[in-house]
Tab-separated table of C-alpha atoms and ligand atoms in Angstrom:
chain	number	residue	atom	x	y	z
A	1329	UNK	CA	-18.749	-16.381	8.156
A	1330	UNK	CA	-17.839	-13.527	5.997
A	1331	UNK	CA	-16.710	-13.400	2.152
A	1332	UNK	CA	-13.279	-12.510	0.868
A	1333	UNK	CA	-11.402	-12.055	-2.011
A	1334	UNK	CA	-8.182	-11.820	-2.191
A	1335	UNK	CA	-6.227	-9.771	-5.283
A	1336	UNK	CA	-2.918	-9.920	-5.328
A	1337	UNK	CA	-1.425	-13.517	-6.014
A	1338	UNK	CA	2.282	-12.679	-5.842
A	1339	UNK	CA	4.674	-13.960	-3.187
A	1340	UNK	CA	3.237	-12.848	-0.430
A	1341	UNK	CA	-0.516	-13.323	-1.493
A	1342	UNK	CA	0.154	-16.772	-2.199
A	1343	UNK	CA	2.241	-17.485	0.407
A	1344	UNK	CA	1.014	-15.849	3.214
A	1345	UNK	CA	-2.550	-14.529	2.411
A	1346	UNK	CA	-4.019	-17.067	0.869
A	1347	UNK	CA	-2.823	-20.028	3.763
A	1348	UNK	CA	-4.274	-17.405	6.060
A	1349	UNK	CA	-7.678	-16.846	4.524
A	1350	UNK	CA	-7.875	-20.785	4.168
A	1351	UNK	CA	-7.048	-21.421	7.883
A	1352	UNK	CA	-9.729	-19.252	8.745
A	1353	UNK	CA	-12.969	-20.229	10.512
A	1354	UNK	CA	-14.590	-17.179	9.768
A	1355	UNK	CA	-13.863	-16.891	6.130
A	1356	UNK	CA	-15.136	-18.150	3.171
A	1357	UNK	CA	-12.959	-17.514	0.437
A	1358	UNK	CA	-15.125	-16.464	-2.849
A	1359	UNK	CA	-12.526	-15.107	-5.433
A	1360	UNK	CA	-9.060	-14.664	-6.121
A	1361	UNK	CA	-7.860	-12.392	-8.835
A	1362	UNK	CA	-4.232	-11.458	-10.525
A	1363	UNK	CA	-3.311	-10.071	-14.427
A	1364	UNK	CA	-0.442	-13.140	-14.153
A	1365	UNK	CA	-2.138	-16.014	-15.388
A	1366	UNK	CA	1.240	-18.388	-14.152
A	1367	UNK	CA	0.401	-16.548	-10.450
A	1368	UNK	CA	-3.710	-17.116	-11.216
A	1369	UNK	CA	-3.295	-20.841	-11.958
A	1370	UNK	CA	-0.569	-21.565	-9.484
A	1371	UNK	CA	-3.591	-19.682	-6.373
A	1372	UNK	CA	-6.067	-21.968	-8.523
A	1373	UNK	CA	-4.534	-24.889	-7.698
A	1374	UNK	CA	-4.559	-24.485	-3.724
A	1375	UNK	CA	-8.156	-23.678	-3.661
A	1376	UNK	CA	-11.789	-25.497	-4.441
A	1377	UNK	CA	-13.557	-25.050	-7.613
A	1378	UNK	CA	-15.596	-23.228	-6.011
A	1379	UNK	CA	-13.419	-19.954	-5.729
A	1380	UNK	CA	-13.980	-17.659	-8.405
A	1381	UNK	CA	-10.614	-16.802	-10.482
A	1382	UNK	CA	-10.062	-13.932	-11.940
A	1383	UNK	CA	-7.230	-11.399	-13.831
A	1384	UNK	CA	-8.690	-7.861	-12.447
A	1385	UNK	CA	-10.160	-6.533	-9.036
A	1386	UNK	CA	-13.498	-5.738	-10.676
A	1387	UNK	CA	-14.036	-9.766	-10.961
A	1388	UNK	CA	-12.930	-10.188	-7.632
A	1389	UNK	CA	-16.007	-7.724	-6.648
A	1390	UNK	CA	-18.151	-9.833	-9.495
A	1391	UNK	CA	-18.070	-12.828	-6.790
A	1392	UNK	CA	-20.047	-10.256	-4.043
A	1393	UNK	CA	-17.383	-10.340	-1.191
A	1394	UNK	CA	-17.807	-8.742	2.179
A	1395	UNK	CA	-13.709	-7.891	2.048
A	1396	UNK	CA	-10.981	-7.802	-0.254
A	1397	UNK	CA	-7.731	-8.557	0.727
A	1398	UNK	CA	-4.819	-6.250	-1.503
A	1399	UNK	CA	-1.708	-7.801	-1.799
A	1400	UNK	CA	-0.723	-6.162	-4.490
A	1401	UNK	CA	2.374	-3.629	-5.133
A	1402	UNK	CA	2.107	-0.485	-3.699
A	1403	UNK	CA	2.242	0.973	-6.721
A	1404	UNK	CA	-1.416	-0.077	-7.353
A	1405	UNK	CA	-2.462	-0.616	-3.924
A	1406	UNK	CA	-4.237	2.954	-4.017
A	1407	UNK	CA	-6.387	2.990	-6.488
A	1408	UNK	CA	-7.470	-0.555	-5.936
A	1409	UNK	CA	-8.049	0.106	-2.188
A	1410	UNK	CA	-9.968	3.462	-3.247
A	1411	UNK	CA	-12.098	1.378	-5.635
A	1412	UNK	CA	-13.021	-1.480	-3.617
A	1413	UNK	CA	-13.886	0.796	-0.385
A	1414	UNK	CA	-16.199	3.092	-2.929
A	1415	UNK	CA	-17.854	-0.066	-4.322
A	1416	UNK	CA	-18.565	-0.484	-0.181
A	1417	UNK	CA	-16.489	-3.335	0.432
A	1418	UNK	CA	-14.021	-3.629	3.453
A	1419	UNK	CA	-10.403	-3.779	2.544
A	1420	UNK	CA	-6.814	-4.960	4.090
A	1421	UNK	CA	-4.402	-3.726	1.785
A	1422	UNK	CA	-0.931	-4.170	2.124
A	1423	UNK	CA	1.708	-1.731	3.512
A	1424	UNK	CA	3.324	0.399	2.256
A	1425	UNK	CA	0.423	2.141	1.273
A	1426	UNK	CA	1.720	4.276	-1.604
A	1427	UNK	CA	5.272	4.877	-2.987
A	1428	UNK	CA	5.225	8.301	-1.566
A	1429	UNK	CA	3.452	10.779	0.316
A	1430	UNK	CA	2.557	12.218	-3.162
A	1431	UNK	CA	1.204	9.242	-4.426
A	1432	UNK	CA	-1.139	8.338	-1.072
A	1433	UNK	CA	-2.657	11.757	-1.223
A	1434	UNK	CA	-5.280	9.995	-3.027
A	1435	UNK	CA	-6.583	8.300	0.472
A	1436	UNK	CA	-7.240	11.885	1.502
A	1437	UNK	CA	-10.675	11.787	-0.953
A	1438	UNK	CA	-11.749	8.991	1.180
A	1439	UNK	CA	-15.441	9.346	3.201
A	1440	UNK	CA	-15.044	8.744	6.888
A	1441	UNK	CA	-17.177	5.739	6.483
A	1442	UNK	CA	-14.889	4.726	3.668
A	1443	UNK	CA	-11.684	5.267	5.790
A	1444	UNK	CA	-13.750	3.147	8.568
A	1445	UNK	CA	-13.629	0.115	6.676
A	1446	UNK	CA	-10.323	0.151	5.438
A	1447	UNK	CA	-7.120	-1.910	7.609
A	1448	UNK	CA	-3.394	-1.988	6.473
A	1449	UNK	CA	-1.294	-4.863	6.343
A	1450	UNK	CA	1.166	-3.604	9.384
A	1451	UNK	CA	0.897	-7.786	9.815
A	1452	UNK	CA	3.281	-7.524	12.822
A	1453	UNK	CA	2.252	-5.186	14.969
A	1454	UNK	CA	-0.148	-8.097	16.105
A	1455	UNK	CA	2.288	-10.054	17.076
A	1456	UNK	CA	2.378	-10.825	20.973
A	1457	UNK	CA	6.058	-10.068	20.965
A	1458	UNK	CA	5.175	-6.574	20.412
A	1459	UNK	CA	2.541	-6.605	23.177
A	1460	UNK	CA	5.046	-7.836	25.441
A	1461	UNK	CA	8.061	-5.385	24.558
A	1462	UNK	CA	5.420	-2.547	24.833
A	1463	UNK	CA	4.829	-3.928	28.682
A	1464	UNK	CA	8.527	-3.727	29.253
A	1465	UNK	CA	8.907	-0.180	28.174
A	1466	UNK	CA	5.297	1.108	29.355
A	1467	UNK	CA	6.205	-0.628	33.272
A	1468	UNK	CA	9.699	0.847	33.019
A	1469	UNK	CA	11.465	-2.044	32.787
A	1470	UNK	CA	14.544	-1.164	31.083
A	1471	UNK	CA	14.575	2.155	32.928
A	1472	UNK	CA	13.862	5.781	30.994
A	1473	UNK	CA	15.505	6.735	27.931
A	1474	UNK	CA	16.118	4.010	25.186
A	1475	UNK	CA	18.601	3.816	23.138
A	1476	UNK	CA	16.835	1.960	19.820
A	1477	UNK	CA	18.983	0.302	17.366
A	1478	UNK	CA	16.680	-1.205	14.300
A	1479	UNK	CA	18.921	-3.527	11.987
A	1480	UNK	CA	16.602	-5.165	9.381
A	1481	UNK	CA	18.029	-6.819	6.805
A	1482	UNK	CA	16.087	-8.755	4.806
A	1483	UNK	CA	15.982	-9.858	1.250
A	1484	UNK	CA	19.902	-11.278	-0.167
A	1485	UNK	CA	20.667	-10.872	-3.070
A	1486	UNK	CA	19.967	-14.650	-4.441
A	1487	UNK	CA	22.060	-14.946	-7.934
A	1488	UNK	CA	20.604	-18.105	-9.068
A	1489	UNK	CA	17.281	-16.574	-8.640
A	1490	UNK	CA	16.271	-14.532	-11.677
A	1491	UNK	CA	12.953	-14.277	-10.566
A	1492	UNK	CA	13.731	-12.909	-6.930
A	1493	UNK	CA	16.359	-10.851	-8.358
A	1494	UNK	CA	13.828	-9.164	-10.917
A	1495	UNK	CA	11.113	-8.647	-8.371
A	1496	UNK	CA	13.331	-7.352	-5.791
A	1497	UNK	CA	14.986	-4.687	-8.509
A	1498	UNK	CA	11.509	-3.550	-9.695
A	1499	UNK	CA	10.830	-2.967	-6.044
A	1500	UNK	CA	13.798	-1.242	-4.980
A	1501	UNK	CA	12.960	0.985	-8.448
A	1502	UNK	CA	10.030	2.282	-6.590
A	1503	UNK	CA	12.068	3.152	-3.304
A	1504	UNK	CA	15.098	2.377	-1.509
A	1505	UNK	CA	14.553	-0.508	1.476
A	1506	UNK	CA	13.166	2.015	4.090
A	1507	UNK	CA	10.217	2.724	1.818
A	1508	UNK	CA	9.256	-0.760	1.711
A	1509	UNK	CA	10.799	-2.061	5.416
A	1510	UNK	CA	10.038	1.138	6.766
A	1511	UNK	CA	6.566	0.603	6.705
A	1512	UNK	CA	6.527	-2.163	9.722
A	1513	UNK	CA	9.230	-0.460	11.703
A	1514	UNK	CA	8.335	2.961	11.638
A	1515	UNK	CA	5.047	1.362	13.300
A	1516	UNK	CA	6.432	-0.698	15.643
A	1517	UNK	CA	7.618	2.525	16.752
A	1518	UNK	CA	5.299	4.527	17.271
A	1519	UNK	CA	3.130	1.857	18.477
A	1520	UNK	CA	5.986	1.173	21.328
A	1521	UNK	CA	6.926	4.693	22.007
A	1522	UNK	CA	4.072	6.482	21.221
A	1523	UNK	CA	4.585	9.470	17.973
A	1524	UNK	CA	6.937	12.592	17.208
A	1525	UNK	CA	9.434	10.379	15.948
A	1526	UNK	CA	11.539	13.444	13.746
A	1527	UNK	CA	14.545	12.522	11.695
A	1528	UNK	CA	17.861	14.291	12.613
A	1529	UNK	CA	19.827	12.388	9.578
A	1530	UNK	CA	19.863	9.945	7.160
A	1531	UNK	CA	22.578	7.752	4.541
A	1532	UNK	CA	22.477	5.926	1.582
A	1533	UNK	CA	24.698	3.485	-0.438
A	1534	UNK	CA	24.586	1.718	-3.656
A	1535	UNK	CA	26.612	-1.236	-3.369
A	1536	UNK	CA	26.646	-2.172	-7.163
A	1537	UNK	CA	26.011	0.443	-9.976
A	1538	UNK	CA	23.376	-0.863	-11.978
A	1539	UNK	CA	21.103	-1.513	-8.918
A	1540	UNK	CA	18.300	1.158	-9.670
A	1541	UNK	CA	18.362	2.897	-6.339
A	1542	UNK	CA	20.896	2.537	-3.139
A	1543	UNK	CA	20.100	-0.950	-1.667
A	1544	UNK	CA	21.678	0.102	1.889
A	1545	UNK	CA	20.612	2.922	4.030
A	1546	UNK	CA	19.662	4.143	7.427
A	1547	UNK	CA	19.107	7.346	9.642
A	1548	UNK	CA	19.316	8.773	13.356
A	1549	UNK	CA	16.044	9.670	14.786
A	1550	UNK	CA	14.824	11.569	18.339
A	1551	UNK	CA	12.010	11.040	20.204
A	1552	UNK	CA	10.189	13.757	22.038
A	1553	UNK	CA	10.382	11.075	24.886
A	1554	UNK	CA	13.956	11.490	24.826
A	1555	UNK	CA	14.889	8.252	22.767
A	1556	UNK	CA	17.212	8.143	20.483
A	1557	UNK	CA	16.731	5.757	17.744
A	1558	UNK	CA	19.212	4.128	14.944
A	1559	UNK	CA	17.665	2.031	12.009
A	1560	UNK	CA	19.707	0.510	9.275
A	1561	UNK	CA	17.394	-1.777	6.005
A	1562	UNK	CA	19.098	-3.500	3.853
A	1563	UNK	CA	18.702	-5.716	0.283
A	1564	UNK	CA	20.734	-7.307	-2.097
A	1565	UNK	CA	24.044	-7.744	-1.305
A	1566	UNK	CA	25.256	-11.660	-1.354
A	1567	UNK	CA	25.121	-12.351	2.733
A	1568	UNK	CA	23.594	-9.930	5.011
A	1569	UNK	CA	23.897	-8.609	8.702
A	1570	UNK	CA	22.087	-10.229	11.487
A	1571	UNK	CA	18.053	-8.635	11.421
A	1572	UNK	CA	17.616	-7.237	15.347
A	1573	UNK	CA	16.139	-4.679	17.115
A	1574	UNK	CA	17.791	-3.605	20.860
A	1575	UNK	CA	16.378	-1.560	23.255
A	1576	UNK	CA	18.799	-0.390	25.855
A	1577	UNK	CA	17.620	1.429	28.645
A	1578	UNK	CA	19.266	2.104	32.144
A	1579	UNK	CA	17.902	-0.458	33.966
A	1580	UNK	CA	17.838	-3.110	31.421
A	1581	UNK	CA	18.636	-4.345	27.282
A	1582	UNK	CA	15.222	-6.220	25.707
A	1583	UNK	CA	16.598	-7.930	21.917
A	1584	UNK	CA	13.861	-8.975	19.493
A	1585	UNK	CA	14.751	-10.953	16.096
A	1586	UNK	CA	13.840	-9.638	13.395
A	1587	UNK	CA	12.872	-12.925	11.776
A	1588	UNK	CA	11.639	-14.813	14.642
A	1589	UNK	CA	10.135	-12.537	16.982
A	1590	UNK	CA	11.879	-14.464	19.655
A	1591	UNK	CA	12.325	-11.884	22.730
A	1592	UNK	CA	15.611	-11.195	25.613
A	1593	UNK	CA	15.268	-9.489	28.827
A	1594	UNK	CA	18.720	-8.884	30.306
A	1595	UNK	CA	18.645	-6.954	33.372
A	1596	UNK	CA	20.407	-6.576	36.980
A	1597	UNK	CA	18.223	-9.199	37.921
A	1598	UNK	CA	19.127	-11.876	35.042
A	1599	UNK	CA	18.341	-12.678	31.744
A	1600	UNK	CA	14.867	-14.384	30.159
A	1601	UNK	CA	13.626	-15.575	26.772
A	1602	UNK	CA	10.020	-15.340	25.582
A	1603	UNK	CA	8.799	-16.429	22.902
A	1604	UNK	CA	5.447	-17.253	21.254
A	1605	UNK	CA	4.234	-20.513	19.918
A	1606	UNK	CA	3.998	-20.991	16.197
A	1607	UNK	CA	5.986	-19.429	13.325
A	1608	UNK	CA	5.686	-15.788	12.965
A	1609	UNK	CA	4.011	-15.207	9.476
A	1610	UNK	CA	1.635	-17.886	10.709
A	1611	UNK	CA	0.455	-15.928	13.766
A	1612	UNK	CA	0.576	-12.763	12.668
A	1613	UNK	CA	-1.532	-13.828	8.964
A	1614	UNK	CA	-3.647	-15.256	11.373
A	1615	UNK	CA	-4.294	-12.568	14.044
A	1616	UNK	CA	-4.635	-9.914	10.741
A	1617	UNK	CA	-7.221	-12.169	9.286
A	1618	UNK	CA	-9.810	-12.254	12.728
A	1619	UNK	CA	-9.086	-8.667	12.701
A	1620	UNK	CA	-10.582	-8.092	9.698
A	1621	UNK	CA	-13.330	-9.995	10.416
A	1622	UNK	CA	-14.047	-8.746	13.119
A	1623	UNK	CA	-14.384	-5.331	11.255
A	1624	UNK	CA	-16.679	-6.780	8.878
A	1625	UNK	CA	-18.513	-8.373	11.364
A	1626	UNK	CA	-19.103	-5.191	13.199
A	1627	UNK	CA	-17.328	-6.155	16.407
A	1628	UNK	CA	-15.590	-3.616	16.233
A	1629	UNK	CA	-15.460	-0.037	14.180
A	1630	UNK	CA	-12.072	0.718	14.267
A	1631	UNK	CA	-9.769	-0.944	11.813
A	1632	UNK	CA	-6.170	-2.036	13.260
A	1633	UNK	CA	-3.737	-0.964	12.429
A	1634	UNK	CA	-5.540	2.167	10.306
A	1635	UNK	CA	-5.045	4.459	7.389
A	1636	UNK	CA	-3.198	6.834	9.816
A	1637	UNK	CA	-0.716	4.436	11.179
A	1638	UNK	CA	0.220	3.783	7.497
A	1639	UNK	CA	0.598	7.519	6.533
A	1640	UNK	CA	2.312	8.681	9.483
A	1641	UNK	CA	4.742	4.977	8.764
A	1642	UNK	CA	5.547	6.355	4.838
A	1643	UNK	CA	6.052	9.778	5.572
A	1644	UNK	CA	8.930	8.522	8.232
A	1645	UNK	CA	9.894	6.189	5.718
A	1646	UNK	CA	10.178	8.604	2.914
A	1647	UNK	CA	11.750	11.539	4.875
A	1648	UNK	CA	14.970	8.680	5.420
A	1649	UNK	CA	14.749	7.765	1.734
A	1650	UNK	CA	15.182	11.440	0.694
A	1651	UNK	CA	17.403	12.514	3.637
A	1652	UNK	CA	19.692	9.606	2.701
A	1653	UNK	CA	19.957	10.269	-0.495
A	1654	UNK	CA	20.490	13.788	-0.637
A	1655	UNK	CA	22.952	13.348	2.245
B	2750	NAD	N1	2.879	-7.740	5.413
B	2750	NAD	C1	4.009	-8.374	5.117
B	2750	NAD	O1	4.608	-9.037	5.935
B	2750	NAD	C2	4.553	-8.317	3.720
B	2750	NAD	C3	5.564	-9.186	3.323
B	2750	NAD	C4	5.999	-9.135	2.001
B	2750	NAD	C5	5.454	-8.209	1.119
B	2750	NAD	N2	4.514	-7.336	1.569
B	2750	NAD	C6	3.916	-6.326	0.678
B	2750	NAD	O2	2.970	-6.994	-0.156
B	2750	NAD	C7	2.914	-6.342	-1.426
B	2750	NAD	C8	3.127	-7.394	-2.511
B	2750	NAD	O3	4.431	-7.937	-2.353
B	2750	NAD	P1	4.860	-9.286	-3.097
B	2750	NAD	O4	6.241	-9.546	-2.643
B	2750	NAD	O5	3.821	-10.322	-2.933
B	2750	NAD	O6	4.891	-8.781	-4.630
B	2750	NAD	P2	4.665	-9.672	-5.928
B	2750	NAD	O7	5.127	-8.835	-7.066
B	2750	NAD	O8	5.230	-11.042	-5.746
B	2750	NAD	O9	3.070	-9.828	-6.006
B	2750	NAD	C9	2.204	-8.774	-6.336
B	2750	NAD	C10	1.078	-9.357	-7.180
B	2750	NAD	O10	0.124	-8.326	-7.449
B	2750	NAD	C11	-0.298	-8.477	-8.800
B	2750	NAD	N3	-0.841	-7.230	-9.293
B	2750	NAD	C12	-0.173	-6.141	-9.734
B	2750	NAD	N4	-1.043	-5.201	-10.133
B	2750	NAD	C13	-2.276	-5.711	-9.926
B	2750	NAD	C14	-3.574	-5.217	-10.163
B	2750	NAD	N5	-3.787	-3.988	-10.660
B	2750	NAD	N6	-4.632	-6.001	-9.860
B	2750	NAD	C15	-4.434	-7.234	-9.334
B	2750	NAD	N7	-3.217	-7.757	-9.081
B	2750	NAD	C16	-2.157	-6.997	-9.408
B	2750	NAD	C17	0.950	-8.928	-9.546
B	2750	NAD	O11	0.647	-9.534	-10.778
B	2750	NAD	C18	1.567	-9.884	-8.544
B	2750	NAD	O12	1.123	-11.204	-8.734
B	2750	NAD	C19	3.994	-5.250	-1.385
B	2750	NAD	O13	3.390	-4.024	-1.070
B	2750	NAD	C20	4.916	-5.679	-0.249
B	2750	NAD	O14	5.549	-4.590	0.403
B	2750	NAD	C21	4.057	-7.395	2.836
C-alpha cells in the first residue's frame, strides 16, 4: 500500500480523483485538502474519519503521504507540484501543466530526481483505445499518410448553471479551449505519430462579446511523417458539434469518440467496432492511479506520461492559442 493525498477537491478531484484513489487496492488515502470549505466538506463526506482534511497543500504533506495527487487549476498547479516534489514526495498533477510556456519555466529548476518522481495527468493516453489506434497506424493499417481531423468539443454552455458557467469563464480567462483541451490531444499525438508536430496556421472566434477570450478555435498542423492534421476545441456555445477524431489513410478510415473512446475500422476489407469495457473516466482514473503507484513503489522509474510530454503538449497548445488569435 502506499499513502496519498489528494489537493484539489474541485470537479474533477471529486469526481474523478477521489472515486479513483478509493477504488484503489494499493492506496490508502491519508488527506485531502482544498481553500473551499463547501468543496472540503462535500470530499469529507465520501471518505472515513480517518482521512485527514485540510484547506492548504502543506496539511496535505502534515498527514506524511508517499504521493500527492494535484487537481488543482493550472494556474497553481506549478508551484504546488514544485513544492510537494522538493518536500520529496511523488506527485500526479493535472494537465495542463502551466498556463503558458512562461509560466512552466518554473519546472525547469527541477532536480532530475525531482523530475523522476513527478507524472502528469495526460489521464487518456492510458486508455486501451489509444493502444489499439497506435497498432493500426504503427502495422500500416490505414495505409501511409493520415489525414487527422481532431473535433473536440466539450463543455456547452449550460445557462441554468451559474456555477459551470463561472468556472468555465474563469478557465477560458486563463486560455482559449486549446490551452486547456490541447493538453490531451496534442499528446495523443505525438504519442500516435511520434513528435515534430509544427503549426502551419491557426483561428479564433468569440462567439459572444463578453466571453473573456474566443471560446472557438482551431489550426492546421504537418507532420514530418507527412500527416497532415486539423483540430478544432470548442466551449460554450448552447449545443455543440459532435467530439471525434478520424484518421484517414489510403488503405483505411479508424473514428474514435471523443467521449466514449469507442473505436471504427473501415477498410477494403469491412468495417469493425472495438471497444473497451467500462466507462472511460473509470478506466483511465484507474489505469493513472496503478501508474502512480507503481512509481512510488519503485516498479518502475519512469513516470508516464512525464514532465516532457506535458511541455512539449502546452507549447503546441499555446503556439494555436497565439497563432489563432493573432490570425
Ligand atoms: N485529466 C482530465 O481528464 C481532466 C478533466 C477535467 C479537468 N482536468 C484538469 O483538472 C484541473 C482542475 O479542474 P477542475 O475542473 O476540477 O477545476 P475546479 O475549479 O472545479 O477545481 C479546482 C480545485 O482546486 C482548488 N484549489 C485552487 N487553488 C488551490 C491551492 N492553492 N491549493 C489547494 N487547492 C486549490 C479549488 O478550490 C478547487 O476546488 C484543471 O487543470 C483541468 O484542466 C483534467
Amino acid at each position: 500500500m502506499v499513502s496519498v493525498a489528494l489537493v484539489g477537491l474541485g470537479d474533477i478531484g471529486r469526481g474523478a480523483h477521489l472515486p479513483a484513489l478509493l477504488r484503489s487496492p494499493g492506496v490508502r488515502l491519508v488527506a485531502v485538502a482544498d481553500p473551499v470549505a463547501a468543496h472540503r466538506s462535500a470530499a469529507a463526506s465520501l471518505v472515513s474519519d480517518k482521512v485527514a482534511v485540510g484547506s492548504s497543500l502543506d496539511d496535505a504533506l502534515a498527514a506524511g503521504p508517499d504521493g500527492v495527487v494535484l487537481a488543482t487549476p493550472p494556474w497553481a498547479t506549478p508551484e504546488l507540484a514544485i513544492a510537494a516534489l522538493r518536500a520529496g514526495r511523488f506527485v500526479l498533477a493535472e494537465k495542463p501543466v502551466a498556463t503558458s510556456v512562461a509560466a512552466a519555466s518554473v519546472y525547469l529548476g527541477l532536480t532530475d530526481d525531482e523530475r523522476a518522481r513527478l507524472q502528469i495527468g495526460l489521464t487518456y493516453r492510458h486508455d486501451p483505445a489509444i493502444a489499439r489506434l497506435k497498432s493500426w497506424i504503427d502495422d500500416g493499417v490505414l495505409g501511409g499518410q493520415l489525414l487527422v481531423r481532431a473535433h473536440v468539443y466539450d463543455e456547452a454552455r449550460m445557462a441554468g448553471d451559474a456555477e459551470h458557467l463561472e468556472r468555465m469563464r474563469r478557465t477560458l480567462a486563463h486560455g482559449t479551449p486549446v490551452v486547456h483541451e490541447g493538453a490531451h490531444v496534442f499528446d495523443w499525438l505525438a504519442h500516435l505519430l511520434g513528435p515534430g508536430l509544427a503549426v502551419d496556421d491557426a483561428w479564433a472566434l468569440r462567439t459572444d462579446d463578453d466571453l473573456p477570450a474566443p471560446n472557438l478555435t482551431g489550426a492546421r498542423l504537418s507532420h514530418p511523417g507527412g500527416h497532415q492534421v486539423l483540430v478544432e476545441f470548442g466551449w460554450l456555445t448552447d449545443a455543440l458539434p459532435r467530439c471525434e477524431l478520424t484518421f484517414l489513410g489510403p488503405r483505411g478510415l479508424a473514428t474514435l469518440d471523443g467521449a466514449t473512446f469507442a473505436l471504427r475500422l473501415s477498410t477494403a476489407a469491412g468495417s469493425e467496432n472495438v471497444e473497451f469495457p467500462g466507462d472511460r473516466s473509470t478506466r483511465d482514473f484507474d489505469l493513472q492511479v496503478d501508474r502512480f503507484t507503481a512509481l512510488i513503489r519503485g516498479d518502475t522509474d519512469r513516470p508516464d506520461p512525464d514532465l516532457a510530454a506535458g511541455l512539449a503538449a502546452l507549447a503546441l497548445a499555446e503556439q494555436v492559442a497565439e497563432q489563432g488569435v493573432t490570425a
